[in-house]
């Protein structure tokens, strides 16, 4: 692909040189300034604090002037997501694919805890920016020594990244919905106790059995940023991937 064939969005995403401005006053803004300002606003006040009008106000320019550098509000979100998704250095001491992929997922979880607005960004397209591709590269590297084909490796990472993203969203939303000063374990126990009063074994036998076993809120020691539901689900996915890798291994 020639440089001229690169779409404008990819030029901005990868910070490729843009065509020189032909006429009019030279802009004092650039893509980096607009995107870094939007990320800073989102870090401080969430995604709703980083709209184009609010970014323009922060930069003391008109919202229309931003369109010289940002194609649309959707494009701004994609640029923000990539700029904010820095990849931690991979742990070169990982002994196997499972350890490496677990660390990959935990680092992605940590990114979403540091920047809770990130998983709220709608996904309008496949990973395209340099940071997103770096996450993909690191994930693929963990599976490089397995017998999985490229399509299966990509499917595994798509499933895993989607699980981390959805888990982070659920974690943040449930946290926002709890009563002030109420921790996760207490909230789950209160929910289970209330539900147990209205759920009957005749109508919902399996739910009733689960509630009677007091499975909710049973482990307050894990009421921390490494949500137990997340870590348990992560191991379940890795178990399934382990079975797929074993099935794909060439027979001796």
PDB file of C-alpha atoms in Angstrom, residues 68-167:
ATOM      1  CA  UNK A  68      -9.597  20.031  10.859  1.00  0.00           C
ATOM      2  CA  UNK A  69      -7.880  17.436  13.026  1.00  0.00           C
ATOM      3  CA  UNK A  70     -10.662  15.042  14.101  1.00  0.00           C
ATOM      4  CA  UNK A  71     -13.002  13.648  11.464  1.00  0.00           C
ATOM      5  CA  UNK A  72     -15.993  13.051  13.780  1.00  0.00           C
ATOM      6  CA  UNK A  73     -17.009  12.436  17.378  1.00  0.00           C
ATOM      7  CA  UNK A  74     -16.714   8.689  16.705  1.00  0.00           C
ATOM      8  CA  UNK A  75     -13.175   9.185  15.444  1.00  0.00           C
ATOM      9  CA  UNK A  76     -12.255  11.205  18.537  1.00  0.00           C
ATOM     10  CA  UNK A  77     -13.349   8.297  20.739  1.00  0.00           C
ATOM     11  CA  UNK A  78     -11.247   5.822  18.751  1.00  0.00           C
ATOM     12  CA  UNK A  79      -8.222   8.117  18.903  1.00  0.00           C
ATOM     13  CA  UNK A  80      -8.720   8.563  22.639  1.00  0.00           C
ATOM     14  CA  UNK A  81      -9.056   4.837  23.227  1.00  0.00           C
ATOM     15  CA  UNK A  82      -5.822   4.056  21.441  1.00  0.00           C
ATOM     16  CA  UNK A  83      -3.875   6.934  22.996  1.00  0.00           C
ATOM     17  CA  UNK A  84      -4.970   5.907  26.507  1.00  0.00           C
ATOM     18  CA  UNK A  85      -4.255   2.192  26.032  1.00  0.00           C
ATOM     19  CA  UNK A  86      -0.551   2.067  26.750  1.00  0.00           C
ATOM     20  CA  UNK A  87       0.780  -1.481  26.938  1.00  0.00           C
ATOM     21  CA  UNK A  88       2.782  -2.448  30.040  1.00  0.00           C
ATOM     22  CA  UNK A  89       6.053  -4.183  29.362  1.00  0.00           C
ATOM     23  CA  UNK A  90       5.489  -7.903  28.891  1.00  0.00           C
ATOM     24  CA  UNK A  91       6.778 -10.217  31.596  1.00  0.00           C
ATOM     25  CA  UNK A  92       9.569 -12.088  29.861  1.00  0.00           C
ATOM     26  CA  UNK A  93       9.698 -14.571  32.754  1.00  0.00           C
ATOM     27  CA  UNK A  94       6.357 -16.191  31.858  1.00  0.00           C
ATOM     28  CA  UNK A  95       7.016 -19.932  31.729  1.00  0.00           C
ATOM     29  CA  UNK A  96       4.106 -20.902  29.487  1.00  0.00           C
ATOM     30  CA  UNK A  97       1.282 -19.530  27.372  1.00  0.00           C
ATOM     31  CA  UNK A  98      -1.209 -19.704  30.238  1.00  0.00           C
ATOM     32  CA  UNK A  99       0.906 -17.638  32.609  1.00  0.00           C
ATOM     33  CA  UNK A 100       1.664 -15.123  29.878  1.00  0.00           C
ATOM     34  CA  UNK A 101      -1.962 -14.804  28.792  1.00  0.00           C
ATOM     35  CA  UNK A 102      -3.126 -14.496  32.409  1.00  0.00           C
ATOM     36  CA  UNK A 103      -0.698 -11.598  32.900  1.00  0.00           C
ATOM     37  CA  UNK A 104      -1.950 -10.072  29.632  1.00  0.00           C
ATOM     38  CA  UNK A 105      -5.549 -10.193  30.880  1.00  0.00           C
ATOM     39  CA  UNK A 106      -4.629  -8.866  34.336  1.00  0.00           C
ATOM     40  CA  UNK A 107      -2.739  -5.952  32.792  1.00  0.00           C
ATOM     41  CA  UNK A 108      -5.756  -5.128  30.617  1.00  0.00           C
ATOM     42  CA  UNK A 109      -7.976  -5.328  33.720  1.00  0.00           C
ATOM     43  CA  UNK A 110      -5.566  -2.962  35.492  1.00  0.00           C
ATOM     44  CA  UNK A 111      -5.772  -0.480  32.609  1.00  0.00           C
ATOM     45  CA  UNK A 112      -9.573  -0.482  32.886  1.00  0.00           C
ATOM     46  CA  UNK A 113      -9.343   0.102  36.648  1.00  0.00           C
ATOM     47  CA  UNK A 114      -6.993   3.045  36.147  1.00  0.00           C
ATOM     48  CA  UNK A 115      -9.157   4.493  33.378  1.00  0.00           C
ATOM     49  CA  UNK A 116     -12.725   3.270  33.967  1.00  0.00           C
ATOM     50  CA  UNK A 117     -14.020   5.312  31.031  1.00  0.00           C
ATOM     51  CA  UNK A 118     -12.111   3.159  28.540  1.00  0.00           C
ATOM     52  CA  UNK A 119     -14.457   0.131  28.429  1.00  0.00           C
ATOM     53  CA  UNK A 120     -17.352   2.569  27.918  1.00  0.00           C
ATOM     54  CA  UNK A 121     -15.945   3.653  24.547  1.00  0.00           C
ATOM     55  CA  UNK A 122     -18.119   2.046  21.843  1.00  0.00           C
ATOM     56  CA  UNK A 123     -16.211  -0.312  19.556  1.00  0.00           C
ATOM     57  CA  UNK A 124     -16.863   0.963  16.048  1.00  0.00           C
ATOM     58  CA  UNK A 125     -14.131  -1.027  14.321  1.00  0.00           C
ATOM     59  CA  UNK A 126     -11.490  -3.708  14.807  1.00  0.00           C
ATOM     60  CA  UNK A 127      -8.265  -2.710  16.635  1.00  0.00           C
ATOM     61  CA  UNK A 128      -6.454  -0.268  14.382  1.00  0.00           C
ATOM     62  CA  UNK A 129      -4.116   1.988  16.359  1.00  0.00           C
ATOM     63  CA  UNK A 130      -0.506   1.403  17.425  1.00  0.00           C
ATOM     64  CA  UNK A 131      -1.313   0.754  21.086  1.00  0.00           C
ATOM     65  CA  UNK A 132      -4.185  -1.584  20.267  1.00  0.00           C
ATOM     66  CA  UNK A 133      -1.993  -3.469  17.822  1.00  0.00           C
ATOM     67  CA  UNK A 134       0.707  -3.676  20.510  1.00  0.00           C
ATOM     68  CA  UNK A 135      -1.823  -5.361  22.833  1.00  0.00           C
ATOM     69  CA  UNK A 136      -2.684  -7.776  20.021  1.00  0.00           C
ATOM     70  CA  UNK A 137       0.987  -8.479  19.336  1.00  0.00           C
ATOM     71  CA  UNK A 138       1.700  -9.219  22.989  1.00  0.00           C
ATOM     72  CA  UNK A 139      -1.307 -11.548  23.204  1.00  0.00           C
ATOM     73  CA  UNK A 140      -0.356 -13.416  20.050  1.00  0.00           C
ATOM     74  CA  UNK A 141       3.190 -13.792  21.353  1.00  0.00           C
ATOM     75  CA  UNK A 142       1.867 -15.770  24.328  1.00  0.00           C
ATOM     76  CA  UNK A 143       0.230 -18.269  21.949  1.00  0.00           C
ATOM     77  CA  UNK A 144       3.098 -18.430  19.460  1.00  0.00           C
ATOM     78  CA  UNK A 145       4.425 -21.773  20.714  1.00  0.00           C
ATOM     79  CA  UNK A 146       1.034 -23.498  20.705  1.00  0.00           C
ATOM     80  CA  UNK A 147      -0.397 -25.507  17.818  1.00  0.00           C
ATOM     81  CA  UNK A 148      -3.328 -23.153  17.285  1.00  0.00           C
ATOM     82  CA  UNK A 149      -3.781 -21.614  13.860  1.00  0.00           C
ATOM     83  CA  UNK A 150      -3.821 -17.857  13.376  1.00  0.00           C
ATOM     84  CA  UNK A 151      -7.631 -17.680  13.235  1.00  0.00           C
ATOM     85  CA  UNK A 152      -8.002 -19.624  16.497  1.00  0.00           C
ATOM     86  CA  UNK A 153      -5.394 -17.439  18.204  1.00  0.00           C
ATOM     87  CA  UNK A 154      -7.272 -14.326  17.137  1.00  0.00           C
ATOM     88  CA  UNK A 155     -10.583 -15.826  18.301  1.00  0.00           C
ATOM     89  CA  UNK A 156      -9.056 -16.638  21.697  1.00  0.00           C
ATOM     90  CA  UNK A 157      -7.808 -13.072  22.182  1.00  0.00           C
ATOM     91  CA  UNK A 158     -11.113 -11.605  21.003  1.00  0.00           C
ATOM     92  CA  UNK A 159     -12.969 -13.721  23.567  1.00  0.00           C
ATOM     93  CA  UNK A 160     -10.509 -12.909  26.335  1.00  0.00           C
ATOM     94  CA  UNK A 161     -10.366  -9.162  25.692  1.00  0.00           C
ATOM     95  CA  UNK A 162     -14.167  -9.025  25.465  1.00  0.00           C
ATOM     96  CA  UNK A 163     -14.457 -10.849  28.779  1.00  0.00           C
ATOM     97  CA  UNK A 164     -12.042  -8.432  30.475  1.00  0.00           C
ATOM     98  CA  UNK A 165     -13.871  -5.419  29.038  1.00  0.00           C
ATOM     99  CA  UNK A 166     -17.331  -6.647  30.037  1.00  0.00           C
ATOM    100  CA  UNK A 167     -16.116  -7.666  33.502  1.00  0.00           C
TER     101      UNK A 167
END
